[in-house]
Amino acid sequence: MSGQFGMYPFIISSLWVTVIALLLAGPVCLLSAIHLTQYARPIVLRIMHPVIDILAGIPSVIFGVWGVLAIVPFVGDHIGPLFGKSITGYSILSGGLVLAVMIIPFILNILIEVFRTIPEELTEVTLSLGATHWMVIKHVLLRKAFPGIISAFSLGLSRAFGETIAVLMVVGNVTRIPTGALQPGYPLPALIANNYGEMLSIPRYDSALMLAALVLLVIVILFNIISRWLIFRVERNT
Amino acid sequence: MTGKAKINIEHLDLYIGKQHILKDVSTQIPEKKITVILGPSGCGKTTLLKSLNRLTDLYSNVKVSGKIFIEGEDILHTNMDITEIRKRMGLLSQRPYPLPMNIFNNVAYGLRISGRTNKIVLRKRVQHYLELVNLWDEVKDRLHDPASSLSIGQQQRLCLARGLSVDPDIILADEPTSALDPISSEVVEKKFIDLKSQYTVVVVTHSLQQARRIADYAIFMYLGEIIEQGPASEFFSDPKEELTKSYLKGLFN
Amino acid sequence: MKLGVRKAEELFFRVVMFLATTVILLALLMIIFTILHKGLAAVSWKMISQLPKGGFYFGKEGGILNAILGSIYLASGASILAILFGLPVALYINIHLHKNKRLVTAIRFMLDVMWGIPSIVYGAFGFTVMLFFGMRSSLLAGMLTVTLFIIPIMIRSIDEVMKTVPKGLLESTLSLGSTKSETAYRVYFKQCISGVTTALLLSFGRAIGDAASVLFTTGYTDNLPTSLSEPTATLPLAIFFQLSSPIAEVKERAYASAVILTVIILIISLVSRVSARKYLKHKIK
């Protein structure tokens, strides 16, 4: 390590991983939340409630193990060759995939809550105009839920941004600005976690890492405040 | 009964889970009259109303038996598309629920989804229905504001205009004035009386005074059963059942 | 025709939505299957009753008793500390502050934001404080950091249940002439007991499963923890460190640890479900 501690590559890596995770988890959560609140029979809800709870409770390191055992080989053996690349699988994409599964229960729970707070009468009156159930969802419920959806996604984003161990285990940890999802990356939390040992021996290293932690904290808190404020406003208006 | 029956309900039973909500309900709702369904809360009157356009389909664990004929078509056992049935009935709920759109689109939405998309026609129709509920003058300069910016009374009239826009011949109203101030309530009540020359109106209410003011035909329900029904004049002046008498005296609510 | 298109669109989305839900279910099953498939063979009495021999990273013999016990100590300690602090706070918010809506909203908002702060930040914070006081990584340091990390979870989970208890209940008990607030608390608390149990289990689950907050603060050792000032092994770090070992036998220990941690989490989830159902019967709605 030289005396330079540029944080740019790490922030870029974090963004890559987080955005991929949200792109994967967001649509799945939205579709599933609509399914569970609008169409699913009670039995499906009875199955899915514990599923969501357990998924939310699984420790990050277990997701990491799963990532190493299942996702990394999958990306290395199948996704890489698909693009004509020979890679190990330890990549931004693997990090994004694992992270996506981790934030699914988190986002889904908020979305279910968002759809539940919309009064049923709104559905009833729209149906009475001759709309099909799907039209009610498309034209009315999604519109009504829109601020809630945005905040659910941004809370998921901030959760993903701070996730450490699971991502660290599958993302490769190479200090380089990534330009593609199949390359390894080195997100901010992983940087902090991997280097705590050196903090005591290298001068000024600890303050650099603490700065990294601070950056992480500020970004996450900012996201949280904005999205929770949005949710708060939506709840007050209904 | 005088006049032609628009809706004919025969032996309607409805269960939600194990709860017996409607018990062997049979009645005839006259065309182009105001029929009022009365009863204490929890007596099944709202459920009866919602059965008429099959909004009860939304409940989980619901079981319905019996027949509901609307102009001879049994809507519980029909091959007709359910949306077509619902379109024939405008629904007005307890509180106004404007769609999350602007004022204009709240009325235009129903027209659009039934295929009327010509801009000039839409505008004319929207104006027509807003005038019909005496709202046009109040909103004509702010048609593109969100509907939620209107007062509650205005919102309820907007919802009535929206309900009328799809050209129904029946209006279903579920305690339509319970959330409104007295002045808006009066406007809505007057509108019902105006509308009955063209529409069959079914109003659920727990306000006796309101029922006396607007009803042509009255149905009294208690614990899921119809206790008594008849033309309003007889119903209010000469009730036959003890239960009805004490309800009309205001002994329970 | 138009109707046909509409129907087809709805059908298409219903299928896609159903698939999305299925994907979530499958993801969970895949994770559990992967962990059990790889790890069950490695779990043996020797594994859970012995310490690693010859170093956790290189030694081919021994088990993970150090991590199991360490994790249980750490999570129990942190959960107890967190409930000792969290329960009074939750009670205070709901009983004494509930008329001051703005303040309560602000407190809840703050706690929610704290809940959202990544555990690595708590870890880094704990580490800084530790250095400041000249402490080594130890069971105590880890416990305190984890406590800090689960307190928002604890308070908000209890709070969410207390919120649903009708406020009239407490007021009517107080006005019954039982001027002793003790009675009121007892009645109130009885209503919330399932919530408190769930909160405790949830927090314990977080505490035992989190790696990033203990990474800096608890350290790692092959020995059993004998005092609060010693470094202590934990299950998440046992998995994290040993999985990266080149030696197959050491990796086995990581897989076994993963199985044990997963089973603990599953049991916690099951117990909290059962307790929620059991107490729901007594709850006044």
CSV table of C-alpha atoms in Angstrom, one decimal, chain B residues 28-152:
chain,number,residue,atom,x,y,z
B,28,GLN,CA,-87.6,-7.2,-5.9
B,29,ILE,CA,-86.1,-3.8,-6.5
B,30,PRO,CA,-88.4,-1.6,-8.6
B,31,GLU,CA,-87.2,0.2,-11.7
B,32,LYS,CA,-86.6,3.9,-11.7
B,33,LYS,CA,-87.3,4.3,-8.0
B,34,ILE,CA,-85.2,4.8,-4.9
B,35,THR,CA,-85.0,1.7,-2.9
B,36,VAL,CA,-83.5,2.2,0.6
B,37,ILE,CA,-82.0,-0.7,2.6
B,38,LEU,CA,-82.2,0.0,6.3
B,39,GLY,CA,-80.9,-1.7,9.3
B,40,PRO,CA,-78.4,-1.5,12.2
B,41,SER,CA,-74.7,-1.8,11.3
B,42,GLY,CA,-73.5,-5.4,10.7
B,43,CYS,CA,-76.9,-6.5,9.5
B,44,GLY,CA,-75.6,-7.4,6.0
B,45,LYS,CA,-77.0,-4.5,4.1
B,46,THR,CA,-73.6,-3.5,2.6
B,47,THR,CA,-72.9,-7.1,1.7
B,48,LEU,CA,-76.3,-7.3,0.0
B,49,LEU,CA,-75.5,-4.1,-2.0
B,50,LYS,CA,-72.1,-5.4,-3.0
B,51,SER,CA,-73.6,-8.8,-4.1
B,52,LEU,CA,-75.5,-6.9,-6.7
B,53,ASN,CA,-72.4,-6.2,-8.8
B,54,ARG,CA,-70.5,-9.1,-7.5
B,55,LEU,CA,-67.9,-7.1,-5.6
B,56,THR,CA,-68.3,-10.0,-3.1
B,57,ASP,CA,-66.0,-11.9,-5.5
B,58,LEU,CA,-63.1,-10.0,-3.9
B,59,TYR,CA,-63.6,-11.6,-0.5
B,60,SER,CA,-61.7,-14.7,0.3
B,61,ASN,CA,-63.7,-17.7,1.6
B,62,VAL,CA,-67.0,-16.4,0.3
B,63,LYS,CA,-69.8,-18.8,-0.7
B,64,VAL,CA,-72.9,-17.6,-2.4
B,65,SER,CA,-76.0,-19.4,-3.4
B,66,GLY,CA,-79.4,-18.2,-4.8
B,67,LYS,CA,-80.2,-16.1,-7.8
B,68,ILE,CA,-79.9,-12.4,-8.6
B,69,PHE,CA,-81.7,-11.5,-11.8
B,70,ILE,CA,-81.1,-8.2,-13.4
B,71,GLU,CA,-83.5,-7.7,-16.3
B,72,GLY,CA,-83.9,-11.5,-16.5
B,73,GLU,CA,-80.2,-12.3,-16.5
B,74,ASP,CA,-79.0,-14.3,-13.5
B,75,ILE,CA,-75.7,-12.5,-12.7
B,76,LEU,CA,-74.5,-15.2,-10.3
B,77,HIS,CA,-74.7,-17.9,-13.0
B,78,THR,CA,-74.0,-16.1,-16.3
B,79,ASN,CA,-71.6,-16.4,-19.1
B,80,MET,CA,-71.5,-12.6,-19.4
B,81,ASP,CA,-68.3,-10.9,-18.7
B,82,ILE,CA,-68.4,-9.6,-15.1
B,83,THR,CA,-67.0,-6.2,-16.1
B,84,GLU,CA,-70.0,-5.7,-18.4
B,85,ILE,CA,-72.3,-6.4,-15.5
B,86,ARG,CA,-70.5,-4.0,-13.2
B,87,LYS,CA,-70.5,-1.3,-15.8
B,88,ARG,CA,-74.3,-1.3,-15.7
B,89,MET,CA,-74.1,-0.2,-12.0
B,90,GLY,CA,-72.5,2.9,-10.7
B,91,LEU,CA,-71.1,2.6,-7.2
B,92,LEU,CA,-70.9,5.3,-4.6
B,93,SER,CA,-69.1,4.3,-1.4
B,94,GLN,CA,-69.2,5.6,2.2
B,95,ARG,CA,-66.4,7.9,1.8
B,96,PRO,CA,-65.3,9.4,-1.6
B,97,TYR,CA,-62.5,7.5,-3.2
B,98,PRO,CA,-61.3,9.6,-6.0
B,99,LEU,CA,-58.8,7.8,-8.4
B,100,PRO,CA,-55.2,8.9,-8.1
B,101,MET,CA,-55.6,11.1,-11.1
B,102,ASN,CA,-56.7,14.7,-11.9
B,103,ILE,CA,-60.3,15.8,-11.8
B,104,PHE,CA,-60.9,15.4,-15.5
B,105,ASN,CA,-59.4,12.0,-15.7
B,106,ASN,CA,-61.4,10.8,-12.8
B,107,VAL,CA,-64.5,11.1,-15.0
B,108,ALA,CA,-62.8,10.3,-18.2
B,109,TYR,CA,-61.3,7.1,-17.0
B,110,GLY,CA,-64.5,5.1,-17.1
B,111,LEU,CA,-65.2,6.4,-20.6
B,112,ARG,CA,-61.7,5.6,-21.8
B,113,ILE,CA,-61.7,2.0,-20.7
B,114,SER,CA,-65.0,1.5,-22.4
B,115,GLY,CA,-63.4,2.5,-25.6
B,116,ARG,CA,-64.4,6.2,-26.0
B,117,THR,CA,-61.1,7.9,-26.7
B,118,ASN,CA,-62.0,10.8,-29.0
B,119,LYS,CA,-60.7,13.9,-27.3
B,120,ILE,CA,-63.6,16.2,-28.2
B,121,VAL,CA,-66.2,13.6,-27.3
B,122,LEU,CA,-64.4,12.9,-24.0
B,123,ARG,CA,-64.4,16.6,-23.1
B,124,LYS,CA,-68.0,17.0,-23.8
B,125,ARG,CA,-69.0,13.9,-21.9
B,126,VAL,CA,-66.9,14.9,-18.9
B,127,GLN,CA,-68.5,18.3,-18.8
B,128,HIS,CA,-71.9,16.8,-19.1
B,129,TYR,CA,-71.5,14.5,-16.1
B,130,LEU,CA,-69.9,17.2,-14.0
B,131,GLU,CA,-72.8,19.4,-14.8
B,132,LEU,CA,-75.2,16.7,-13.9
B,133,VAL,CA,-73.8,16.6,-10.3
B,134,ASN,CA,-73.6,20.4,-10.1
B,135,LEU,CA,-69.8,20.3,-10.0
B,136,TRP,CA,-68.8,21.8,-13.3
B,137,ASP,CA,-68.9,25.4,-12.3
B,138,GLU,CA,-66.7,24.7,-9.3
B,139,VAL,CA,-64.0,22.8,-11.1
B,140,LYS,CA,-64.0,23.9,-14.7
B,141,ASP,CA,-60.9,26.1,-14.2
B,142,ARG,CA,-58.9,23.4,-12.4
B,143,LEU,CA,-59.7,20.2,-14.2
B,144,HIS,CA,-56.1,19.2,-14.1
B,145,ASP,CA,-55.6,19.5,-10.4
B,146,PRO,CA,-55.5,16.2,-8.5
B,147,ALA,CA,-58.9,15.1,-7.4
B,148,SER,CA,-57.7,14.8,-3.8
B,149,SER,CA,-57.4,18.6,-3.7
B,150,LEU,CA,-61.2,18.9,-3.7
B,151,SER,CA,-63.3,19.1,-0.5
B,152,ILE,CA,-64.9,15.9,0.7
